[in-house]
Coordinates of C-alpha atoms in Angstrom, one line a residue:
M834 CA -26.7 8.8 0.7
L835 CA -23.1 9.8 1.4
S836 CA -21.6 8.7 4.6
A837 CA -20.0 11.2 7.0
T838 CA -16.4 10.4 6.0
D839 CA -17.4 10.7 2.3
L840 CA -19.1 14.0 3.0
M841 CA -16.1 15.3 4.9
W842 CA -14.1 15.2 1.6
L843 CA -16.9 16.4 -0.5
Q844 CA -17.5 19.5 1.7
D845 CA -13.9 20.2 2.3
E846 CA -13.2 24.0 1.7
S847 CA -10.6 22.9 -0.9
S848 CA -13.0 20.5 -2.6
G849 CA -11.4 21.3 -5.9
Q850 CA -8.3 19.6 -4.6
S851 CA -9.9 16.7 -2.7
I852 CA -9.0 14.5 -5.6
I853 CA -6.9 11.4 -5.6
S854 CA -4.4 11.4 -8.5
C855 CA -2.5 8.5 -9.9
L856 CA 0.0 7.8 -12.7
L857 CA 0.1 4.4 -14.3
F858 CA 3.1 3.7 -16.6
L859 CA 2.3 0.9 -19.1
E860 CA 4.2 -0.7 -21.9
R861 CA 3.6 1.0 -25.2
G862 CA 0.9 -0.3 -27.5
L863 CA -2.4 0.5 -25.8
D864 CA -4.4 3.1 -27.7
L865 CA -7.4 5.1 -26.4
N866 CA -10.1 2.8 -27.7
A867 CA -8.5 -0.3 -26.2
I868 CA -8.3 1.5 -22.8
R869 CA -11.9 2.5 -23.0
D870 CA -13.0 -1.0 -23.8
L871 CA -10.9 -2.5 -20.9
V872 CA -12.3 0.0 -18.3
F873 CA -15.9 -0.3 -19.6
H874 CA -16.1 -4.1 -19.7
R875 CA -13.9 -5.0 -16.7
V876 CA -14.8 -2.2 -14.3
I877 CA -18.0 -0.3 -15.3
Q878 CA -19.9 -3.5 -16.2
A879 CA -18.5 -5.6 -13.3
V880 CA -21.4 -7.2 -11.4
H881 CA -21.9 -9.5 -8.4
E882 CA -23.6 -12.9 -8.7
D883 CA -26.9 -11.3 -7.9
G884 CA -26.5 -8.7 -10.7
R885 CA -25.6 -5.7 -8.6
R886 CA -22.8 -3.5 -9.8
M887 CA -19.4 -3.9 -8.1
Y888 CA -18.5 -0.2 -8.5
P889 CA -21.8 1.7 -8.8
R890 CA -20.3 5.1 -7.8
L891 CA -18.4 5.2 -11.1
V892 CA -21.6 5.7 -12.9
Q893 CA -23.4 7.9 -10.3
R894 CA -23.5 11.7 -9.7
V895 CA -23.6 13.5 -6.4
I896 CA -26.7 15.7 -6.0
P897 CA -27.7 17.8 -3.0
A898 CA -31.0 17.4 -1.2
S899 CA -32.7 18.8 1.9
A900 CA -31.5 15.9 4.0
G901 CA -28.0 15.7 2.7
Y902 CA -26.2 14.5 -0.5
Y903 CA -27.2 11.4 -2.5
W904 CA -25.8 9.1 -5.2
V905 CA -28.0 9.2 -8.3
E906 CA -27.5 7.1 -11.5
D907 CA -26.2 9.2 -14.4
D908 CA -28.6 8.4 -17.3
N909 CA -26.3 10.1 -19.8
F910 CA -23.2 8.2 -18.7
N911 CA -20.7 7.9 -21.6
I912 CA -17.2 6.4 -21.2
D913 CA -15.9 8.8 -23.8
N914 CA -16.4 11.7 -21.4
H915 CA -14.2 10.1 -18.8
I916 CA -11.3 8.6 -20.8
M917 CA -9.7 11.0 -23.2
W918 CA -6.4 12.0 -24.7
A919 CA -4.2 14.4 -22.8
P920 CA -4.6 17.9 -24.3
V921 CA -0.9 18.5 -24.6
H922 CA 2.1 16.6 -25.8
V923 CA 4.1 15.2 -22.9
R924 CA 7.4 13.4 -23.6
T925 CA 9.7 14.0 -20.6
K926 CA 9.5 13.8 -16.9
L927 CA 9.7 17.5 -16.4
E928 CA 6.8 18.0 -18.9
L929 CA 4.8 15.3 -17.1
Q930 CA 5.4 17.1 -13.7
S931 CA 4.2 20.4 -15.2
F932 CA 1.1 18.7 -16.7
V933 CA 0.2 16.9 -13.5
G934 CA 0.8 20.0 -11.3
A935 CA -1.5 22.1 -13.6
L936 CA -4.3 19.5 -13.7
I937 CA -4.2 18.3 -10.1
E938 CA -5.7 21.5 -8.8
Q939 CA -8.6 21.6 -11.2
P940 CA -12.0 20.4 -10.0
L941 CA -13.9 17.6 -11.8
P942 CA -17.2 18.5 -13.6
S943 CA -20.0 18.1 -11.1
E944 CA -22.6 17.2 -13.8
R945 CA -20.8 13.8 -14.4
P946 CA -19.5 11.1 -12.1
L947 CA -16.4 12.5 -10.4
W948 CA -13.5 10.7 -12.1
E949 CA -11.5 10.8 -15.3
I950 CA -8.5 9.3 -17.1
R951 CA -6.1 11.2 -19.4
V952 CA -4.1 9.1 -21.8
I953 CA -0.5 10.2 -22.6
P954 CA 1.0 8.2 -25.5
Y955 CA 4.7 7.8 -26.5
F956 CA 6.1 8.9 -23.2
D957 CA 9.9 9.1 -22.7
K958 CA 12.5 7.1 -24.7
N959 CA 10.6 3.8 -24.3
R960 CA 7.4 5.4 -25.8
D961 CA 5.3 4.1 -22.9
T962 CA 1.6 4.7 -22.4
V963 CA 0.9 6.8 -19.3
L964 CA -2.6 6.9 -17.7
F965 CA -3.3 9.9 -15.4
F966 CA -6.2 8.8 -13.3
R967 CA -8.2 11.3 -11.1
I968 CA -11.1 10.4 -8.8
H969 CA -12.8 12.4 -6.1
H970 CA -12.1 11.2 -2.6
C971 CA -15.8 11.1 -1.7
I972 CA -16.1 8.1 -4.1
T973 CA -13.4 5.9 -2.6
D974 CA -10.0 5.7 -1.0
G975 CA -6.6 4.3 -1.9
T976 CA -7.2 0.8 -0.5
S977 CA -10.3 0.1 -2.5
L978 CA -8.6 1.6 -5.6
V979 CA -5.8 -0.9 -5.3
K980 CA -8.4 -3.7 -5.0
L981 CA -10.2 -2.4 -8.1
L982 CA -6.9 -2.4 -10.0
V983 CA -5.9 -6.0 -9.1
H984 CA -9.3 -7.6 -9.0
S985 CA -11.0 -6.1 -12.1
L986 CA -8.7 -4.1 -14.3
A987 CA -5.7 -6.3 -14.3
D988 CA -5.5 -9.4 -16.6
G989 CA -5.2 -11.8 -13.7
Q990 CA -7.2 -11.8 -10.4
L991 CA -4.8 -13.9 -8.3
V992 CA -3.6 -11.3 -5.8
P993 CA -3.5 -11.7 -2.0
N994 CA -6.1 -9.8 0.0
A995 CA -5.1 -6.6 1.7
K996 CA -5.1 -6.5 5.5
P997 CA -5.9 -3.3 7.5
R998 CA -3.1 -1.6 9.3
F999 CA -4.8 -0.5 12.5
G1000 CA -8.0 -2.6 12.4
G1001 CA -8.5 -6.3 13.1
T1002 CA -9.3 -7.7 16.5
A1003 CA -8.3 -4.5 18.3
F1004 CA -11.1 -2.5 16.6
P1005 CA -14.0 -3.6 18.9
L1006 CA -11.9 -2.9 22.0
N1007 CA -10.8 0.5 20.7
V1008 CA -14.5 1.3 20.0
F1009 CA -15.3 0.5 23.6
R1010 CA -12.4 2.7 24.8
A1011 CA -13.5 5.5 22.4
L1012 CA -17.0 5.5 23.9
I1013 CA -15.6 6.2 27.3
I1014 CA -12.8 8.7 26.6
G1015 CA -13.9 10.0 23.2
P1016 CA -15.6 13.2 24.1
V1017 CA -12.7 14.2 26.5
S1018 CA -10.1 13.4 23.9
F1019 CA -11.8 15.3 21.1
F1020 CA -12.3 18.5 23.2
S1021 CA -8.8 18.3 24.5
W1022 CA -7.5 18.2 20.9
L1023 CA -9.9 21.1 20.1
F1024 CA -8.9 23.4 22.9
F1025 CA -5.5 22.4 24.2
T1026 CA -3.4 21.6 21.1
C1027 CA -1.8 24.4 19.1
Q1028 CA -1.0 24.8 15.5
D1029 CA 2.4 24.2 14.1
H1030 CA 4.5 27.3 13.4
N1031 CA 7.4 26.5 11.2
F1032 CA 8.8 27.0 7.7
F1033 CA 6.1 24.9 6.1
R1034 CA 3.3 26.9 7.9
R1035 CA 4.4 30.4 7.0
R1036 CA 1.8 32.8 5.7
K1037 CA 1.1 33.0 2.0
K1038 CA 1.7 36.3 0.3
I1039 CA -0.8 35.4 -2.5
A1040 CA -4.0 33.4 -2.1
D1041 CA -3.1 30.9 -4.8
N1042 CA -3.9 27.2 -5.0
A1043 CA -1.2 26.4 -7.5
K1044 CA 0.4 23.0 -6.9
V1045 CA 3.7 21.4 -7.7
V1046 CA 4.4 17.7 -7.7
A1047 CA 7.5 15.4 -7.6
W1048 CA 8.1 11.7 -7.2
S1049 CA 11.1 9.4 -6.6
H1050 CA 12.6 6.8 -8.8
D1051 CA 12.0 3.1 -8.0
I1052 CA 13.5 2.4 -4.6
N1053 CA 14.6 -1.2 -3.9
L1054 CA 12.0 -2.5 -1.5
P1055 CA 14.1 -5.5 -0.3
Q1056 CA 16.7 -3.1 0.9
V1057 CA 14.1 -1.2 3.0
T1058 CA 12.8 -4.6 4.2
R1059 CA 16.3 -5.6 5.5
I1060 CA 16.4 -2.3 7.5
K1061 CA 13.0 -3.3 9.0
Q1062 CA 14.3 -6.7 9.9
V1063 CA 17.5 -5.6 11.4
T1064 CA 15.9 -2.9 13.6
R1065 CA 12.9 -5.1 14.4
S1066 CA 10.6 -2.4 13.3
T1067 CA 7.8 -2.2 10.7
L1068 CA 8.0 -1.0 7.2
N1069 CA 6.0 2.0 8.1
D1070 CA 8.4 2.8 10.9
V1071 CA 11.4 2.7 8.6
I1072 CA 9.7 4.9 5.9
L1073 CA 8.5 7.5 8.4
G1074 CA 11.9 7.5 10.2
A1075 CA 13.6 8.2 6.9
L1076 CA 11.1 10.9 6.0
T1077 CA 11.7 12.5 9.4
G1078 CA 15.4 12.8 8.6
S1079 CA 14.6 14.1 5.2
L1080 CA 12.4 16.9 6.5
R1081 CA 14.9 17.8 9.2
N1082 CA 17.6 18.2 6.5
V1083 CA 15.3 20.3 4.3
L1084 CA 14.5 22.6 7.2
R1085 CA 18.2 22.9 8.1
S1086 CA 18.9 23.9 4.4
H1087 CA 16.6 26.8 4.9
G1088 CA 18.5 28.2 7.9
I1089 CA 16.7 26.4 10.7
S1090 CA 19.5 24.8 12.6
N1091 CA 17.4 22.9 15.2
P1092 CA 13.8 22.6 13.9
Y1093 CA 10.9 21.7 16.2
D1094 CA 9.0 18.5 15.9
L1095 CA 6.5 18.5 13.1
K1096 CA 2.8 17.6 13.4
I1097 CA 1.5 15.4 10.6
N1098 CA -1.9 14.0 9.6
I1099 CA -1.4 10.2 9.2
T1100 CA -4.0 8.1 7.5
I1101 CA -5.2 5.0 9.3
D1102 CA -7.2 2.2 7.6
L1103 CA -10.0 0.9 9.8
R1104 CA -11.3 -1.8 7.6
Y1105 CA -11.9 -5.3 8.8
E1106 CA -10.2 -8.3 7.2
P1107 CA -12.3 -9.2 4.1
K1108 CA -14.3 -12.3 4.3
H1109 CA -12.8 -15.6 3.0
G1110 CA -13.0 -15.8 -0.7
R1111 CA -13.8 -12.1 -1.3
T1112 CA -11.1 -10.3 -3.3
W1113 CA -12.9 -7.0 -3.7
V1114 CA -13.5 -4.1 -1.3
P1115 CA -16.7 -2.0 -1.4
M1116 CA -16.1 1.6 -2.6
G1117 CA -16.1 4.3 0.1
T1118 CA -13.8 6.2 2.5
E1119 CA -13.1 3.9 5.5
F1120 CA -10.0 5.5 7.1
S1121 CA -9.4 7.9 9.8
L1122 CA -6.9 10.8 10.2
S1123 CA -4.8 11.3 13.4
N1124 CA -2.3 13.9 14.3
V1125 CA 1.2 12.6 15.2
L1126 CA 4.4 14.4 16.1
I1127 CA 7.5 13.2 14.2
P1128 CA 10.9 13.8 15.8
T1129 CA 12.5 16.4 13.5
N1130 CA 14.1 17.9 16.6
T1131 CA 16.1 14.6 17.1
E1132 CA 19.5 14.3 15.3
G1133 CA 20.7 11.0 13.8
V1134 CA 18.8 8.6 11.6
I1135 CA 18.8 5.7 14.0
P1136 CA 17.6 7.7 17.1
Q1137 CA 14.9 9.2 14.8
L1138 CA 13.8 5.7 13.9
W1139 CA 13.6 4.6 17.5
E1140 CA 11.6 7.7 18.4
V1141 CA 9.2 7.2 15.4
R1142 CA 8.7 3.6 16.3
S1143 CA 7.8 4.5 19.9
R1144 CA 5.3 7.2 18.9
L1145 CA 3.6 4.9 16.3
E1146 CA 3.4 2.2 19.0
E1147 CA 1.6 4.7 21.2
L1148 CA -0.8 5.4 18.4
K1149 CA -1.5 1.7 17.8
T1150 CA -2.3 1.1 21.4
S1151 CA -4.5 4.2 21.8
A1152 CA -8.1 4.8 20.6
D1153 CA -7.2 8.1 18.9
S1154 CA -8.0 6.9 15.4
V1155 CA -11.4 5.5 16.5
V1156 CA -12.2 8.7 18.4
M1157 CA -11.6 10.8 15.3
Y1158 CA -13.6 8.4 13.1
G1159 CA -16.5 8.4 15.5
A1160 CA -16.4 12.1 16.1
I1161 CA -16.8 12.7 12.3
H1162 CA -19.9 10.5 12.2
V1163 CA -21.4 12.0 15.4
L1164 CA -20.8 15.6 14.4
H1165 CA -22.3 15.1 10.9
A1166 CA -25.3 13.3 12.4
F1167 CA -26.3 16.0 15.0
L1168 CA -24.8 19.3 13.6
P1169 CA -25.1 21.2 10.3
V1170 CA -22.5 20.1 7.8
C1171 CA -20.7 23.4 7.8
L1172 CA -20.3 23.4 11.6
A1173 CA -19.2 19.8 11.7
Q1174 CA -16.6 20.5 9.0
W1175 CA -15.3 23.5 10.9
L1176 CA -14.8 21.5 14.1
V1177 CA -13.0 18.7 12.4
N1178 CA -10.8 21.1 10.4
C1179 CA -9.9 23.0 13.5
I1180 CA -8.0 19.9 14.6
L1181 CA -6.7 18.5 11.3
R1182 CA -5.4 21.8 9.8
R1183 CA -3.0 22.3 12.7
A1184 CA -0.6 19.9 11.1
S1185 CA 2.2 20.8 8.7
L1186 CA 1.7 17.9 6.2
L1187 CA -0.3 14.8 5.5
Y1188 CA 1.3 11.3 5.2
S1189 CA -0.2 8.2 3.7
N1190 CA 1.2 4.8 2.9
I1191 CA -0.6 2.6 0.4
A1192 CA 0.3 -1.1 0.0
G1193 CA 0.0 -2.0 -3.7
P1194 CA 0.2 -5.4 -5.4
E1195 CA 3.3 -7.5 -4.5
V1196 CA 3.5 -9.1 -8.0
P1197 CA 3.8 -7.3 -11.4
L1198 CA 0.5 -6.8 -13.2
R1199 CA -0.5 -6.7 -16.8
I1200 CA -3.4 -4.7 -18.2
G1201 CA -4.5 -5.6 -21.7
A1202 CA -1.5 -7.8 -22.2
H1203 CA 0.8 -4.8 -21.4
Q1204 CA 3.0 -4.8 -18.3
L1205 CA 2.2 -2.2 -15.6
K1206 CA 5.7 -0.9 -15.0
S1207 CA 5.2 1.6 -12.2
V1208 CA 2.6 3.5 -10.2
V1209 CA 2.7 7.0 -8.6
F1210 CA 0.0 7.9 -6.1
W1211 CA -0.9 11.3 -4.6
M1212 CA -3.2 11.6 -1.6
P1213 CA -4.9 15.1 -1.5
P1214 CA -4.1 17.2 1.6
R1215 CA -6.8 18.7 3.8
H1216 CA -7.6 22.4 3.7
N1217 CA -4.7 24.6 5.0
V1218 CA -2.3 21.6 5.1
P1219 CA 0.3 22.7 2.5
I1220 CA 2.1 19.4 1.8
A1221 CA 1.0 15.8 1.2
L1222 CA 3.5 12.9 1.0
S1223 CA 2.4 9.5 -0.2
V1224 CA 4.2 6.2 -0.4
F1225 CA 3.1 3.4 -2.7
T1226 CA 4.7 -0.1 -2.9
Y1227 CA 4.4 -2.1 -6.1
S1228 CA 6.1 -5.5 -6.7
D1229 CA 9.6 -5.1 -5.2
T1230 CA 9.7 -1.3 -5.5
L1231 CA 8.7 1.7 -3.5
K1232 CA 7.9 5.2 -4.6
M1233 CA 7.5 8.4 -2.7
S1234 CA 5.5 11.3 -4.1
V1235 CA 4.9 14.9 -3.0
V1236 CA 2.3 17.5 -3.8
A1237 CA 2.7 20.9 -2.3
D1238 CA 1.6 24.5 -2.4
K1239 CA 3.8 26.2 -5.0
E1240 CA 4.2 29.3 -2.9
I1241 CA 5.2 27.4 0.3
L1242 CA 7.5 24.8 -1.4
P1243 CA 8.3 25.8 -5.0
N1244 CA 10.6 22.8 -5.4
P1245 CA 9.6 19.6 -3.4
Q1246 CA 12.4 17.5 -5.1
P1247 CA 14.8 18.0 -2.1
I1248 CA 12.4 16.1 0.1
I1249 CA 12.5 13.2 -2.3
T1250 CA 16.3 13.3 -2.7
E1251 CA 16.9 13.5 1.1
F1252 CA 14.5 10.6 1.7
V1253 CA 16.4 8.3 -0.7
A1254 CA 19.6 9.4 0.9
Q1255 CA 18.3 8.6 4.4
V1256 CA 17.1 5.1 3.3
I1257 CA 19.9 4.0 1.0
S1258 CA 23.0 5.9 2.0
K1259 CA 22.7 6.3 5.7
M1260 CA 20.4 3.6 7.2
S1261 CA 21.7 0.8 5.0
K1262 CA 25.4 1.7 5.5
L1263 CA 25.0 2.1 9.3
L1264 CA 23.2 -1.3 9.6
A1265 CA 25.2 -3.2 6.9
S1266 CA 27.1 -5.3 9.5
R1267 CA 24.0 -6.0 11.6
R1268 CA 22.2 -9.3 11.3
T1269 CA 18.5 -9.8 10.9
P1270 CA 16.6 -11.7 13.6
G1271 CA 17.3 -15.4 13.2
E1272 CA 20.3 -15.0 10.9
S1273 CA 23.5 -16.5 12.1
R1274 CA 25.8 -15.4 9.3
R1275 CA 25.8 -14.5 5.7
R1276 CA 26.2 -17.6 3.5
S1277 CA 28.8 -17.6 0.7
F1278 CA 27.5 -16.2 -2.5
L1279 CA 29.5 -18.9 -4.4
L1280 CA 27.8 -21.6 -2.4
V1281 CA 24.4 -20.2 -2.9
G1282 CA 25.0 -19.9 -6.6
R1283 CA 26.2 -23.5 -6.8
E1284 CA 23.2 -24.8 -4.8
N1285 CA 20.8 -23.0 -7.1
S1286 CA 22.5 -24.4 -10.2
L1287 CA 22.5 -27.9 -8.9
F1288 CA 19.1 -28.3 -7.3
K1289 CA 16.9 -25.4 -8.3
P1290 CA 15.2 -24.6 -11.7
P1291 CA 16.2 -21.3 -13.3
V1292 CA 14.3 -18.1 -12.5
E1293 CA 12.9 -17.9 -16.0
E1294 CA 11.3 -21.3 -15.6
L1295 CA 9.8 -20.3 -12.2
Q1296 CA 8.4 -17.1 -13.7
Q1297 CA 6.9 -19.0 -16.6
K1298 CA 5.2 -21.4 -14.2
L1299 CA 3.9 -18.4 -12.3
H1300 CA 2.3 -17.0 -15.4
D1301 CA 0.9 -20.4 -16.3
V1302 CA -0.8 -20.6 -12.9
Q1303 CA -2.2 -17.1 -13.3
D1304 CA -3.6 -17.9 -16.8
E1305 CA -5.2 -21.2 -15.7
L1306 CA -6.8 -19.5 -12.6
H1307 CA -8.1 -16.7 -14.8
A1308 CA -9.6 -19.3 -17.2
I1309 CA -11.2 -21.2 -14.3
T1310 CA -12.6 -18.0 -13.0
Q1311 CA -14.2 -17.1 -16.3
R1312 CA -15.6 -20.7 -16.6
M1313 CA -17.2 -20.4 -13.1
D1314 CA -18.6 -16.9 -14.0
A1315 CA -20.1 -18.3 -17.2
A1316 CA -21.6 -21.3 -15.3
A1317 CA -23.2 -19.0 -12.8
L1318 CA -24.9 -17.0 -15.5
M1319 CA -26.3 -20.1 -17.2
S1320 CA -29.8 -21.5 -16.4
P1321 CA -29.7 -24.2 -13.7
S1322 CA -29.3 -27.7 -15.0
P1323 CA -31.8 -30.4 -14.0
D1324 CA -28.9 -32.6 -13.0
Q1325 CA -28.0 -30.8 -9.7
S1326 CA -25.5 -33.5 -8.6
E1327 CA -23.5 -33.1 -11.8
N1328 CA -23.3 -29.3 -11.3
A1329 CA -22.3 -29.7 -7.7
A1330 CA -19.5 -32.2 -8.5
L1331 CA -18.2 -29.8 -11.2
Q1332 CA -18.3 -26.9 -8.9
H1333 CA -16.5 -28.9 -6.2
E1334 CA -13.8 -29.9 -8.7
L1335 CA -13.3 -26.3 -9.8
F1336 CA -13.0 -25.0 -6.2
A1337 CA -10.5 -27.8 -5.4
R1338 CA -8.4 -26.8 -8.5
V1339 CA -8.5 -23.1 -7.5
A1340 CA -7.2 -24.0 -4.0
E1341 CA -4.4 -26.1 -5.5
L1342 CA -3.5 -23.3 -7.9
K1343 CA -3.3 -20.8 -5.0
E1344 CA -0.9 -23.1 -3.1
Q1345 CA 1.3 -23.4 -6.2
F1346 CA 1.2 -19.6 -6.8
T1347 CA 2.2 -19.0 -3.1
D1348 CA 5.1 -21.6 -3.4
L1349 CA 6.4 -20.1 -6.6
L1350 CA 6.2 -16.5 -5.4
S1351 CA 8.0 -17.4 -2.2
E1352 CA 10.8 -19.1 -4.1
L1353 CA 11.2 -16.1 -6.5
R1354 CA 11.3 -13.6 -3.6
R1355 CA 13.9 -15.8 -1.8
R1356 CA 16.0 -15.9 -5.0
K1357 CA 15.7 -12.1 -5.2
S1358 CA 16.8 -11.6 -1.6
L1359 CA 19.8 -14.0 -2.0
A1360 CA 20.9 -12.2 -5.1
D1361 CA 20.7 -8.9 -3.3
G1362 CA 22.4 -10.3 -0.2
I1363 CA 19.3 -9.6 1.9
P1364 CA 18.2 -12.8 3.7
F1365 CA 14.6 -12.9 4.9
S1366 CA 13.8 -13.1 8.6
T1367 CA 12.3 -16.2 10.0
E1368 CA 10.4 -14.3 12.6
E1369 CA 6.9 -12.8 12.1
D1370 CA 8.1 -9.5 13.3
D1371 CA 6.0 -7.2 11.1
D1372 CA 3.4 -5.7 13.5
D1373 CA 2.4 -3.2 10.8
M1374 CA -0.7 -5.2 9.9
D1375 CA -1.7 -7.0 13.1
G1376 CA -4.1 -4.5 14.6
E1377 CA -3.5 -5.9 18.1
V1378 CA -3.5 -3.9 21.3
R1379 CA -0.1 -4.4 22.9
R1380 CA 2.5 -2.8 25.1
P1381 CA 5.4 -1.1 23.4
R1382 CA 8.3 -3.6 22.9
K1383 CA 11.8 -3.2 24.3
R1384 CA 14.4 -3.5 21.7
A1385 CA 16.7 -6.4 22.0
L1386 CA 20.3 -5.2 22.6
S1387 CA 21.9 -8.2 21.1
I1388 CA 21.2 -11.6 19.6
S1389 CA 22.6 -14.5 21.6
S1390 CA 25.2 -16.5 19.7
S1391 CA 24.4 -19.6 21.7
R1392 CA 21.1 -20.4 20.0
K1393 CA 20.4 -24.1 19.5
S1394 CA 21.4 -25.6 16.2
S1395 CA 18.3 -25.9 14.0
I1396 CA 17.0 -25.5 10.6
S1397 CA 14.4 -22.7 10.5
I1398 CA 11.6 -23.7 8.3
M1399 CA 8.5 -21.6 7.7
S1400 CA 5.5 -23.0 5.8
T1401 CA 4.7 -21.5 2.5
T1402 CA 1.2 -22.8 2.6
R1403 CA -0.3 -19.8 4.3
P1404 CA -3.7 -18.7 3.1
L1405 CA -3.7 -16.5 0.1
A1406 CA -5.5 -13.6 1.9
T1407 CA -2.5 -12.0 3.4
T1408 CA -1.0 -8.5 3.4
P1409 CA 0.7 -7.5 0.2
T1410 CA 3.5 -5.7 2.0
S1411 CA 4.2 -8.4 4.5
S1412 CA 7.6 -10.2 4.3
H1413 CA 7.0 -13.6 5.9
H1414 CA 8.4 -16.1 3.4
S1415 CA 9.9 -19.5 3.3
V1416 CA 13.5 -19.6 4.2
L1417 CA 16.2 -22.2 5.0
S1418 CA 19.0 -20.9 7.2
H1419 CA 21.9 -22.6 9.1
S1420 CA 22.8 -21.7 12.6
A1421 CA 26.4 -20.8 13.3
D1422 CA 26.6 -23.6 15.9
S1423 CA 25.3 -26.3 13.5
E1424 CA 28.3 -26.0 11.1
P1425 CA 31.0 -28.7 11.4
S1426 CA 34.6 -27.7 12.0
S1427 CA 35.6 -28.6 8.5
S1428 CA 33.6 -27.8 5.3
P1429 CA 31.9 -30.9 3.8
N1430 CA 32.8 -32.2 0.4
Q1431 CA 30.4 -31.8 -2.5
E1432 CA 28.6 -35.1 -1.9
Q1433 CA 28.0 -34.4 1.8
Q1434 CA 26.8 -31.0 1.0
R1435 CA 24.4 -32.3 -1.6
A1436 CA 23.1 -34.9 0.8
L1437 CA 22.5 -32.3 3.5
L1438 CA 20.6 -30.1 1.1
E1439 CA 18.5 -33.1 0.0
T1440 CA 17.7 -33.9 3.6
E1441 CA 16.6 -30.3 4.2
Q1442 CA 14.4 -30.4 1.2
I1443 CA 12.8 -33.6 2.4
Q1444 CA 12.1 -32.1 5.8
Q1445 CA 10.7 -29.0 4.1
L1446 CA 8.4 -31.2 1.9
K1447 CA 7.2 -33.2 4.9
F1448 CA 6.4 -30.0 6.9
N1449 CA 4.5 -28.5 4.0
I1450 CA 2.5 -31.7 3.5
C1451 CA 1.5 -31.6 7.1
C1452 CA 0.5 -28.0 6.9
R1453 CA -1.5 -28.6 3.8
K1454 CA -3.4 -31.5 5.5
A1455 CA -4.1 -29.2 8.4
F1456 CA -5.2 -26.4 6.1

């Protein structure tokens, strides 16, 4: 039976548009039959150890019954009905935008499982293969789709576990608070909050559901990460702060000199941390929607960032997300579906736009031995919410995408353009001379290059080692799966010893992978002139109840001389978007009055490496 959150999207008045859409850009060479085989054998036929399907909803239909809606196995399931060629020839980005905009509003056939993939070959000058993936939101959400991609569809399965943004240890306390203040909060939202009245909420002249889409080029994620570190904010704060400035400039370009604050629907993931060793997430919709005001009435990118951070801190320390999540379940349990939907929509449709931020894989993936170059993701907006903005991070890039009502916003590209200008042109330039927490001064690029050439292997060698580790882990995983399917051997001790040996090797490979990945990201940051912070200042994923922090006005220059060392042997199940990596940095007070010669400098670096090795060995023993 469908849960209340799944039913909320199935019964949305715009159910034809309650569909998640995604573009996957792959290296050329994959044909239709190869894609069908990959999806069928890796995803459709994926099973647990006990034989249950990992993704059963992909082969199930939704049927109505007297007591609600149910998932029923599709006896006539055929992969050919779900993966097909695109009906038109698409070669350029403009043609792809028109194709996606025309298809994104069309409902999926209800007599089959609610998903499909359209294959677009020979796209652009590189003749890439593009997959346009559509799936109804009642089946799953963005977080579990990312898990499906990295755990089942990709060639390797070595990807860190995703961590919830607003869940964790704070969730039980927020549940208790929601039980006390939940009814009062919900009815105050229902009766004492008003709908936005602005340029984006103007009345339509024609009742048309035509959509337009747009997306940005690849934005350098380390550059955004440096802004986060300098301002001691979270990645979500920086992105939403830049989006606030972008929307303010778009409204000003339409003659609104001083726009009011905008109300947005923000998605909040309420999942718990997955259990140790589990790299998959069950399909389903496990997030909540909350209304938040963004400060488009505030001028200046930095003041906007401070205000956004303050308002998101208030949301994190409140029970609003749990209240809305609980209200959806309670209303659908005790009221008719149409009445429950109407009450929820009365609150959510008062916003001007929907905003979602999905953390994708932090390492490049390969599908069928072809590299996944880029990912574009669209979250469907709720009924009467005209615009949806989605952010997706993949490897060291960030993409923003927009889907909007064609009559309200015929050209959404200015939002994308202004967003990039806010992040790269304004924030980066204003904060270029500021130091990240724990950074004393920028090190000489010549010195860094000389150190890397003397003591470090080249990047190509590190990347090759990373691929070798992934291949070996994939082979071990297949070996373990094959052993699990075989009949039990009479020699139980031999099987136990073999299993113990394989698990030990997997743990060792995970440590090697983490070390190599940390070194590659450190090299990338040094090449870009963006040193990593040694503080664990990313509160985006902690899920803890806390008081809003006061921003430090300055960093004392009299810190004790030290070598900041951070262990790279953290467990693999960490947040893909987190930026806590191994780094060696010198304090300003620790430098001698005269620069050392080459032998002294080399001895100092060797001492640092020995200390790093000792520290890592201690951490590994503890782990």
